[in-house]
Coordinates of N, CA and C in Angstrom, one line a residue:
Chain A
S1 N -32.3 64.1 19.8 CA -31.1 63.6 20.3 C -30.3 63.1 19.1
Q2 N -29.1 62.7 19.4 CA -28.1 62.5 18.1 C -28.4 60.9 17.8
Q3 N -29.3 60.2 18.3 CA -29.6 58.8 18.2 C -29.5 58.3 16.8
G4 N -28.7 57.3 16.3 CA -28.7 56.8 15.2 C -30.1 56.1 14.7
E5 N -30.6 56.2 13.4 CA -31.8 55.4 13.2 C -31.6 54.6 12.1
E6 N -31.6 53.2 12.4 CA -31.3 52.3 11.3 C -32.4 51.8 10.4
D7 N -32.2 51.7 9.1 CA -33.3 51.3 8.2 C -32.6 50.2 7.3
P8 N -33.4 49.0 7.0 CA -34.8 48.6 7.5 C -34.8 48.3 9.0
Q9 N -35.6 48.0 9.6 CA -35.7 47.3 10.9 C -35.3 45.8 10.9
A10 N -35.7 45.3 9.9 CA -35.4 43.9 9.6 C -35.0 43.5 8.2
L11 N -34.1 42.5 8.0 CA -33.6 42.3 6.5 C -33.4 40.7 6.7
S12 N -33.9 40.1 5.6 CA -33.9 38.8 5.4 C -33.2 38.4 4.2
I13 N -32.1 37.7 4.0 CA -31.4 37.6 2.6 C -30.9 35.9 2.8
Q14 N -30.5 35.6 1.6 CA -29.9 34.3 1.3 C -28.4 34.5 1.3
E15 N -27.7 33.3 1.8 CA -26.5 33.3 1.9 C -25.6 33.7 0.4
G16 N -24.8 34.3 0.6 CA -24.0 34.7 -0.7 C -24.4 36.2 -1.2
E17 N -25.6 36.6 -0.8 CA -26.3 38.0 -1.2 C -25.6 39.0 -0.5
N18 N -25.7 40.3 -1.1 CA -25.4 41.6 -0.3 C -26.4 42.0 0.6
A19 N -25.9 42.5 1.7 CA -26.9 43.2 2.8 C -26.6 44.7 2.8
T20 N -27.5 45.4 2.6 CA -27.3 46.9 2.8 C -28.2 47.4 3.9
M21 N -27.4 48.2 4.7 CA -28.3 48.8 6.0 C -27.9 50.3 5.9
N22 N -28.9 51.0 6.4 CA -28.8 52.5 6.3 C -29.1 53.2 7.6
C23 N -28.4 54.3 7.9 CA -28.4 54.9 9.2 C -28.6 56.4 8.9
S24 N -29.4 57.0 9.6 CA -29.7 58.5 9.6 C -29.4 59.1 11.0
Y25 N -28.9 60.2 11.2 CA -28.7 61.0 12.3 C -29.0 62.4 12.2
K26 N -29.1 63.1 13.3 CA -29.6 64.6 13.2 C -28.7 65.7 13.1
T27 N -27.6 65.7 13.9 CA -26.7 66.9 13.9 C -25.3 66.5 13.5
S28 N -24.5 67.5 13.6 CA -23.2 67.2 13.2 C -22.4 66.2 14.2
I29 N -21.4 65.5 13.4 CA -20.8 64.3 14.2 C -19.4 64.5 13.9
N30 N -18.5 63.9 14.7 CA -17.2 63.7 14.8 C -16.8 62.6 14.0
N31 N -17.6 61.4 14.3 CA -17.5 60.3 13.4 C -18.5 59.5 13.7
L32 N -18.8 58.4 13.0 CA -20.0 57.4 13.2 C -19.3 55.9 13.2
Q33 N -19.9 55.1 14.1 CA -19.5 53.9 14.2 C -20.6 52.7 13.9
W34 N -20.4 51.6 13.7 CA -20.9 50.5 13.3 C -20.7 49.3 14.2
Y35 N -21.4 48.8 14.8 CA -21.5 47.7 15.8 C -22.5 46.5 15.2
R36 N -22.1 45.4 15.8 CA -22.9 44.1 15.7 C -23.2 43.6 17.0
Q37 N -24.4 42.8 17.0 CA -24.6 42.3 18.3 C -25.4 41.1 18.0
N38 N -24.7 40.1 18.5 CA -25.5 38.6 18.4 C -26.5 38.6 19.6
S39 N -27.5 37.7 19.3 CA -28.5 37.7 20.2 C -28.1 37.4 21.6
G40 N -28.5 38.3 22.5 CA -28.2 38.1 24.1 C -26.5 38.3 24.5
R41 N -25.9 39.0 23.5 CA -24.6 39.1 23.6 C -24.2 40.7 23.6
G42 N -23.0 41.1 23.9 CA -22.5 42.4 24.0 C -22.2 42.8 22.5
L43 N -21.8 44.0 22.4 CA -21.7 44.6 21.1 C -20.1 44.4 20.4
V44 N -20.1 44.3 19.2 CA -18.7 44.1 18.7 C -18.5 45.2 17.6
H45 N -17.4 45.9 17.8 CA -17.1 47.2 16.9 C -16.7 46.7 15.5
L46 N -17.4 47.3 14.6 CA -16.9 46.9 13.1 C -16.2 47.8 12.5
I47 N -16.6 49.0 12.6 CA -15.7 50.2 11.7 C -16.1 51.3 12.3
L48 N -15.4 52.3 12.0 CA -15.5 53.7 12.5 C -15.2 54.5 11.3
I49 N -16.0 55.6 10.9 CA -15.7 56.3 9.8 C -15.7 57.8 10.3
R50 N -14.6 58.6 10.1 CA -14.7 60.0 10.5 C -15.7 60.9 9.6
S51 N -15.8 61.9 10.2 CA -16.6 63.0 9.3 C -16.0 63.4 8.0
N52 N -14.7 63.3 8.1 CA -14.2 63.8 6.7 C -13.8 62.7 5.8
E53 N -14.3 61.4 6.1 CA -14.3 60.3 5.3 C -15.6 60.1 4.7
R54 N -15.5 59.5 3.4 CA -16.7 59.4 2.6 C -17.1 57.9 2.3
E55 N -16.0 57.1 2.5 CA -16.0 55.5 2.4 C -14.7 54.9 3.0
K56 N -15.2 53.7 3.5 CA -14.1 52.9 4.3 C -14.7 51.4 4.1
H57 N -13.5 50.6 4.0 CA -13.7 49.2 3.7 C -12.9 48.4 5.0
S58 N -13.4 47.3 5.1 CA -12.9 46.5 6.2 C -13.4 45.1 5.8
G59 N -12.6 44.3 5.1 CA -13.0 43.0 4.9 C -14.1 43.0 4.0
R60 N -15.2 42.2 4.3 CA -16.4 42.4 3.5 C -17.3 43.5 3.7
L61 N -16.8 44.2 4.6 CA -17.7 45.5 5.0 C -17.3 46.6 4.3
R62 N -18.3 47.5 3.8 CA -18.3 48.8 3.2 C -19.2 49.8 3.7
V63 N -18.5 50.8 4.4 CA -19.4 51.9 4.9 C -19.1 53.1 4.1
T64 N -20.3 53.9 3.9 CA -20.3 55.1 3.3 C -20.8 56.1 4.5
L65 N -20.3 57.3 4.2 CA -20.9 58.5 5.1 C -21.3 59.7 4.3
D66 N -22.3 60.3 4.3 CA -22.6 61.3 3.5 C -23.0 62.5 4.5
T67 N -22.2 63.4 4.9 CA -22.5 64.2 6.0 C -23.6 65.4 5.4
S68 N -23.8 65.4 4.2 CA -24.7 66.5 3.7 C -26.0 65.9 4.0
K69 N -26.1 64.7 3.9 CA -27.5 64.0 4.0 C -27.7 63.6 5.4
K70 N -26.6 63.4 6.2 CA -26.6 63.0 7.6 C -27.0 61.5 7.5
S71 N -26.3 60.8 6.6 CA -26.7 59.3 6.5 C -25.4 58.6 6.2
S72 N -25.4 57.4 6.7 CA -24.4 56.5 6.4 C -25.0 55.1 6.1
S73 N -24.3 54.3 5.3 CA -24.7 52.9 4.9 C -23.7 51.9 5.3
L74 N -24.1 50.6 5.6 CA -23.1 49.6 5.8 C -23.7 48.5 4.8
L75 N -22.6 48.0 4.0 CA -22.9 47.0 3.0 C -22.1 45.8 3.5
I76 N -22.6 44.4 3.6 CA -22.0 43.3 3.7 C -22.1 42.6 2.4
T77 N -21.0 42.4 2.0 CA -20.8 41.7 0.7 C -20.5 40.0 0.8
A78 N -21.3 39.3 0.1 CA -21.3 37.8 0.1 C -21.5 37.3 1.5
S79 N -22.7 37.6 1.9 CA -23.1 37.3 3.3 C -23.1 35.8 3.6
R80 N -22.9 35.7 5.0 CA -22.8 34.2 5.5 C -23.8 34.0 6.7
A81 N -24.2 32.8 6.8 CA -25.1 32.6 7.9 C -24.7 33.1 9.3
A82 N -23.5 33.1 9.6 CA -22.8 33.8 10.7 C -22.9 35.3 10.7
D83 N -23.2 36.0 9.6 CA -23.3 37.4 9.9 C -24.8 37.8 10.4
T84 N -25.8 36.7 10.7 CA -27.0 36.7 11.2 C -26.7 37.6 12.7
A85 N -27.3 38.8 12.7 CA -27.2 39.6 14.2 C -28.0 40.9 13.8
S86 N -27.9 41.5 14.9 CA -28.3 42.9 15.0 C -27.3 43.8 14.6
Y87 N -27.6 44.9 13.8 CA -26.3 45.9 13.4 C -26.9 47.3 13.8
F88 N -25.9 47.9 14.7 CA -26.3 49.3 15.0 C -25.4 50.4 14.5
C89 N -25.9 51.5 14.2 CA -24.9 52.7 14.0 C -25.0 53.4 15.1
A90 N -23.9 54.2 15.5 CA -23.8 54.9 16.7 C -23.0 56.3 16.3
P91 N -23.7 57.3 16.0 CA -23.1 58.7 15.7 C -22.3 59.0 17.1
W92 N -21.1 59.7 16.9 CA -20.3 60.1 18.1 C -20.5 61.6 18.0
D93 N -21.0 62.1 19.2 CA -21.4 63.5 19.0 C -20.4 64.4 19.9
S94 N -20.6 65.6 20.0 CA -19.8 66.4 20.8 C -19.8 66.4 22.1
N95 N -20.4 65.5 22.6 CA -20.5 65.2 24.1 C -19.6 64.0 24.4
Y96 N -19.0 63.4 23.3 CA -18.2 62.1 23.4 C -19.0 61.0 23.7
K97 N -20.3 61.0 23.4 CA -21.0 59.7 23.5 C -21.6 59.0 22.3
L98 N -21.6 57.8 22.5 CA -22.4 57.0 21.4 C -23.9 56.9 21.8
T99 N -24.7 57.0 20.7 CA -26.1 56.8 20.9 C -26.5 55.9 19.9
F100 N -27.3 55.1 20.4 CA -27.8 53.9 19.5 C -29.2 53.9 19.2
G101 N -29.3 53.3 17.9 CA -30.8 53.2 17.6 C -31.1 51.7 17.8
K102 N -32.4 51.5 17.3 CA -32.9 50.1 17.6 C -32.3 49.0 16.7
G103 N -31.6 49.4 15.7 CA -30.6 48.3 15.1 C -31.5 48.0 13.9
T104 N -30.7 47.1 13.1 CA -31.4 46.4 11.9 C -31.1 44.9 12.2
L105 N -32.1 44.2 12.3 CA -31.9 42.6 12.5 C -31.7 42.1 11.1
L106 N -30.6 41.4 10.8 CA -30.1 40.7 9.6 C -30.3 39.3 10.0
T107 N -31.0 38.7 9.0 CA -31.0 37.2 9.0 C -30.7 36.8 7.7
V108 N -29.5 35.8 7.8 CA -28.9 35.4 6.7 C -29.2 33.9 6.6
N109 N -30.0 33.3 5.6 CA -30.5 32.1 5.4 C -29.6 31.3 4.6
P110 N -29.3 29.9 5.3 CA -28.3 29.2 4.6 C -28.7 28.5 3.3
Chain B
G1 N -6.7 42.0 21.4 CA -6.6 42.9 22.3 C -8.0 43.7 22.6
A2 N -7.9 44.5 23.7 CA -9.0 45.3 24.0 C -10.3 44.2 24.3
V3 N -10.1 43.7 25.4 CA -11.2 42.7 25.8 C -11.7 43.2 27.2
V4 N -13.1 43.3 27.2 CA -13.8 43.7 28.4 C -14.8 42.6 28.9
S5 N -14.6 42.2 30.2 CA -15.5 41.2 30.6 C -16.4 41.7 31.8
Q6 N -17.6 41.0 31.9 CA -18.3 41.5 32.9 C -18.8 40.1 33.8
H7 N -19.1 40.4 34.9 CA -19.5 39.4 35.9 C -20.5 39.9 36.8
P8 N -21.5 39.1 37.2 CA -21.9 37.8 36.5 C -22.4 37.9 35.0
S9 N -22.5 36.9 34.2 CA -23.2 37.1 33.0 C -24.7 37.0 33.1
R10 N -25.1 36.3 34.2 CA -26.7 36.2 34.4 C -26.9 36.1 35.9
V11 N -27.8 36.9 36.4 CA -28.2 36.7 37.7 C -29.8 37.0 38.0
I12 N -30.2 36.1 38.8 CA -31.6 36.1 39.2 C -31.5 36.6 40.7
C13 N -32.4 37.5 41.0 CA -32.5 37.8 42.5 C -33.9 38.1 42.8
K14 N -34.2 38.2 44.2 CA -35.4 38.6 44.7 C -35.7 40.0 44.7
S15 N -36.7 40.5 44.7 CA -37.1 41.9 44.7 C -36.8 42.5 46.1
G16 N -36.1 43.5 46.3 CA -35.7 44.3 47.3 C -34.2 44.2 47.6
T17 N -33.7 43.0 46.9 CA -32.2 43.0 47.1 C -31.3 43.8 46.2
S18 N -30.0 43.9 46.5 CA -29.2 44.6 45.8 C -28.1 43.6 45.0
V19 N -28.0 44.1 43.6 CA -27.0 43.4 42.9 C -25.8 43.9 42.3
K20 N -24.6 43.4 42.4 CA -23.5 44.2 41.8 C -23.2 43.4 40.6
I21 N -22.8 44.3 39.7 CA -22.3 43.9 38.3 C -20.8 44.4 38.0
E22 N -20.0 43.8 37.7 CA -18.6 44.1 37.5 C -18.1 44.2 36.0
C23 N -17.4 45.1 35.8 CA -17.1 45.3 34.3 C -15.6 45.6 34.4
R24 N -14.6 44.9 33.6 CA -13.3 44.8 33.9 C -12.6 45.0 32.3
S25 N -11.7 45.9 32.4 CA -10.9 45.9 31.1 C -9.8 45.1 31.3
L26 N -9.5 44.0 30.4 CA -8.4 43.0 30.9 C -7.2 43.2 30.2
D27 N -7.2 44.0 29.1 CA -5.7 44.1 28.6 C -5.5 45.7 28.2
F28 N -6.1 46.7 28.9 CA -5.9 48.0 28.7 C -6.4 48.8 30.0
Q29 N -6.0 49.9 29.9 CA -6.5 50.8 31.1 C -7.5 51.8 30.6
A30 N -8.7 51.7 31.1 CA -10.0 52.3 30.7 C -10.1 53.6 31.6
T31 N -9.8 54.8 31.0 CA -10.1 56.0 31.8 C -11.7 56.3 31.9
T32 N -12.4 55.7 30.9 CA -13.8 56.0 30.8 C -14.5 54.7 30.5
M33 N -15.5 54.5 31.4 CA -16.3 53.3 31.2 C -17.9 53.8 31.2
F34 N -18.7 53.1 30.1 CA -20.1 53.6 30.1 C -20.8 52.2 30.6
W35 N -22.0 52.6 31.1 CA -23.0 51.6 31.6 C -24.3 51.9 30.5
Y36 N -24.7 50.7 30.0 CA -26.0 50.6 29.0 C -27.1 49.8 29.8
R37 N -28.3 50.0 29.2 CA -29.3 49.2 29.6 C -30.0 48.9 28.3
Q38 N -30.3 47.6 28.1 CA -31.0 47.2 26.8 C -32.4 46.3 27.1
F39 N -33.4 46.8 26.5 CA -34.5 46.0 26.8 C -34.6 45.2 25.4
P40 N -35.4 44.2 25.5 CA -35.5 43.2 24.2 C -36.1 43.9 23.0
K41 N -35.6 43.9 22.0 CA -35.6 44.4 20.6 C -35.5 46.0 20.8
K42 N -34.8 46.5 21.7 CA -34.7 48.0 21.9 C -33.3 48.3 21.6
S43 N -32.9 49.6 21.6 CA -31.6 50.0 21.5 C -31.0 50.2 23.0
L44 N -29.7 50.4 22.8 CA -28.9 50.4 24.1 C -29.3 51.8 24.6
M45 N -29.5 51.9 25.9 CA -29.8 53.2 26.6 C -28.5 53.7 27.2
L46 N -27.9 54.7 27.1 CA -26.9 55.0 28.0 C -27.4 55.3 29.3
M47 N -26.9 54.8 30.4 CA -27.3 55.0 31.8 C -26.4 56.2 32.4
A48 N -25.0 55.9 32.3 CA -24.1 56.6 33.1 C -22.6 56.7 32.3
T49 N -22.0 57.6 32.6 CA -20.5 57.6 32.1 C -19.6 57.7 33.4
S50 N -18.7 56.8 33.6 CA -17.8 57.0 34.8 C -16.3 57.1 34.3
N51 N -15.8 58.1 35.0 CA -14.2 58.3 34.8 C -13.7 58.0 36.0
E52 N -12.7 57.3 35.9 CA -11.6 56.8 37.1 C -11.5 57.9 38.0
G53 N -11.8 57.6 39.4 CA -11.5 58.3 40.2 C -12.4 59.6 40.5
S54 N -13.4 59.6 39.7 CA -14.5 60.8 39.9 C -15.9 60.3 39.9
K55 N -16.8 61.2 40.3 CA -18.2 60.6 40.2 C -18.7 60.3 38.8
A56 N -19.5 59.5 38.8 CA -20.2 59.1 37.5 C -21.2 60.2 37.0
T57 N -21.3 60.4 35.6 CA -22.2 61.5 35.1 C -23.4 60.4 34.8
Y58 N -24.7 61.0 35.2 CA -25.8 60.0 34.9 C -26.6 60.7 33.8
E59 N -27.2 59.8 33.1 CA -28.2 60.5 32.0 C -29.4 60.7 32.7
Q60 N -30.2 61.7 31.9 CA -31.5 62.2 32.4 C -32.5 61.1 32.8
G61 N -33.0 61.1 33.7 CA -34.1 60.1 34.2 C -33.4 58.7 34.8
V62 N -32.1 58.8 34.9 CA -31.6 57.5 35.6 C -31.2 58.0 37.0
E63 N -31.8 57.1 37.9 CA -31.7 57.5 39.4 C -30.4 57.0 39.8
K64 N -29.5 58.1 40.1 CA -28.3 57.8 40.7 C -28.1 57.0 42.0
D65 N -29.1 57.2 42.8 CA -29.2 56.4 44.1 C -29.6 54.8 43.9
K66 N -30.2 54.6 42.8 CA -30.7 53.3 42.6 C -29.6 52.6 41.9
F67 N -28.8 53.4 41.1 CA -28.0 52.6 40.2 C -26.5 53.3 40.7
L68 N -25.9 52.7 41.5 CA -24.5 53.2 42.0 C -23.5 52.5 41.2
I69 N -22.6 53.7 40.8 CA -21.6 53.2 39.9 C -20.3 53.9 40.6
N70 N -19.3 52.8 40.6 CA -18.0 53.0 41.1 C -17.0 52.5 40.2
H71 N -16.1 53.5 40.0 CA -15.1 53.2 38.8 C -13.6 53.4 39.7
A72 N -13.4 52.4 40.5 CA -12.3 52.8 41.5 C -11.0 52.6 40.8
S73 N -10.8 52.0 39.8 CA -9.4 51.7 39.3 C -9.5 51.8 37.7
L74 N -8.5 51.9 37.0 CA -8.4 52.2 35.7 C -9.0 50.8 34.9
T75 N -9.2 49.5 35.6 CA -9.6 48.5 34.9 C -11.0 47.9 35.5
L76 N -11.6 48.5 36.4 CA -12.6 48.0 37.1 C -13.8 49.1 37.2
S77 N -14.9 48.8 36.9 CA -16.0 49.7 37.2 C -17.3 48.7 37.8
T78 N -18.1 49.1 38.7 CA -19.2 48.3 39.3 C -20.3 49.1 39.1
L79 N -21.5 48.3 39.0 CA -22.9 48.8 38.8 C -23.7 48.1 39.9
T80 N -24.1 48.7 40.8 CA -25.0 48.2 41.9 C -26.4 48.8 41.8
V81 N -27.3 47.6 41.5 CA -28.7 48.0 41.3 C -29.2 47.7 42.9
T82 N -29.6 48.8 43.3 CA -29.9 48.8 44.7 C -31.6 48.5 45.0
S83 N -31.9 47.7 46.0 CA -33.4 47.5 46.1 C -34.1 47.2 44.8
A84 N -33.7 46.1 44.1 CA -34.0 45.8 42.7 C -35.6 45.5 42.9
H85 N -36.3 45.8 41.7 CA -37.6 45.6 41.5 C -37.8 44.9 40.2
P86 N -38.7 44.1 39.8 CA -38.8 43.5 38.6 C -38.8 44.2 37.4
E87 N -39.1 45.6 37.5 CA -39.0 46.4 36.5 C -37.5 46.8 36.1
D88 N -36.6 46.5 36.9 CA -35.2 46.7 36.8 C -34.7 45.6 36.0
S89 N -35.6 44.5 35.7 CA -35.0 43.3 34.9 C -34.6 43.8 33.4
S90 N -33.4 43.5 33.0 CA -32.9 44.0 31.8 C -31.7 43.5 31.5
F91 N -31.0 43.7 30.4 CA -29.7 43.3 29.9 C -28.8 44.5 30.1
Y92 N -27.8 44.4 30.9 CA -26.8 45.5 31.2 C -25.6 45.3 30.7
I93 N -25.2 46.2 29.9 CA -23.9 46.1 29.1 C -23.0 47.3 29.4
C94 N -21.8 46.8 29.7 CA -20.7 48.1 30.0 C -19.8 48.2 28.9
S95 N -19.4 49.2 28.7 CA -18.2 49.4 27.6 C -17.0 50.3 28.3
A96 N -16.0 50.2 27.6 CA -14.8 50.7 28.2 C -13.9 51.6 26.9
S97 N -13.6 52.6 27.3 CA -12.8 53.4 26.3 C -11.4 53.7 26.9
P98 N -10.3 53.6 26.2 CA -9.0 53.8 26.5 C -8.5 55.2 26.6
S99 N -9.4 56.0 26.1 CA -9.0 57.5 26.0 C -10.0 58.2 26.7
V100 N -9.6 59.5 27.2 CA -10.6 60.4 27.5 C -11.0 61.3 26.6
G101 N -12.4 61.3 26.1 CA -12.8 62.1 25.1 C -12.2 61.4 23.9
G102 N -12.1 62.3 22.7 CA -11.8 61.9 21.4 C -12.5 60.8 20.8
P103 N -12.5 60.7 19.4 CA -13.3 59.9 18.6 C -12.8 58.5 18.7
Y104 N -12.8 57.8 19.7 CA -12.2 56.4 19.9 C -13.5 55.6 20.0
E105 N -13.2 54.1 19.5 CA -14.2 53.2 19.6 C -14.4 52.8 21.2
Q106 N -15.6 52.2 21.4 CA -15.8 51.7 22.7 C -15.6 50.1 22.6
F107 N -15.2 49.5 23.5 CA -15.2 47.9 23.7 C -16.0 47.6 24.6
F108 N -17.1 46.7 24.3 CA -18.1 46.3 25.1 C -18.0 44.9 25.8
G109 N -18.5 44.9 26.9 CA -18.7 43.6 27.6 C -19.6 42.7 27.0
P110 N -19.7 41.6 27.4 CA -20.7 40.6 26.9 C -22.1 40.7 27.5
G111 N -22.2 41.7 28.5 CA -23.5 41.9 29.1 C -23.9 41.0 30.3
T112 N -24.7 41.5 31.1 CA -25.3 40.8 32.4 C -26.7 40.7 32.3
R113 N -27.5 39.9 32.3 CA -28.8 39.4 32.2 C -29.2 39.4 33.6
L114 N -30.0 40.5 34.1 CA -30.5 40.7 35.5 C -32.1 40.2 35.2
T115 N -32.4 39.4 36.2 CA -33.9 38.9 36.4 C -34.3 39.1 37.9
V116 N -35.2 40.1 38.1 CA -35.7 40.2 39.5 C -37.0 39.9 39.6
L117 N -37.1 38.7 40.5 CA -38.4 38.2 40.7 C -39.3 38.7 41.6

């Protein structure tokens, strides 16, 4: 399947540090999206990067995409306690569907 | 903008009863809505895709007679879990997309926690 797989499964850092999460996928994509989910809540769209883009920024977020390696990374700079959440990557495939992995659980300690 | 609501946020029911969950796009018309199911510490599993005015497309392994989906208008889709059993207990999340196809983001509802006793 086209399911994105996030790595690491869990990440614990101190407030102010940077957090990097990685994502791998299997086949060609049109775009790849990153979402955040707070415990017991719905998903919040963070950023979309198209297959012809290599890097994208949004506030404290930086996303990279390497289609040759079929991988993406999400960097959160100067993390805050409020960034504590699960982060999912979701490749958008030719079937116009998002498929989610198990996510990375980020804990930012104050 | 682009707000999606779900109702109820939490429901507890007895085994054998049916439960209806509503998903509404509040400030845009959603030609496509998606229903997901999420188990604790697991990924979201796509259950079905519904387009307004047509039958839902179910993913492999999802029973269409058990999970009835109706997308009667451009702002409302409903998921009915029929004859619910304890194994149907889960977190159900809907999302809505304002475009048919295309590389557009989905806007997610806050989810509905279903507990079947």
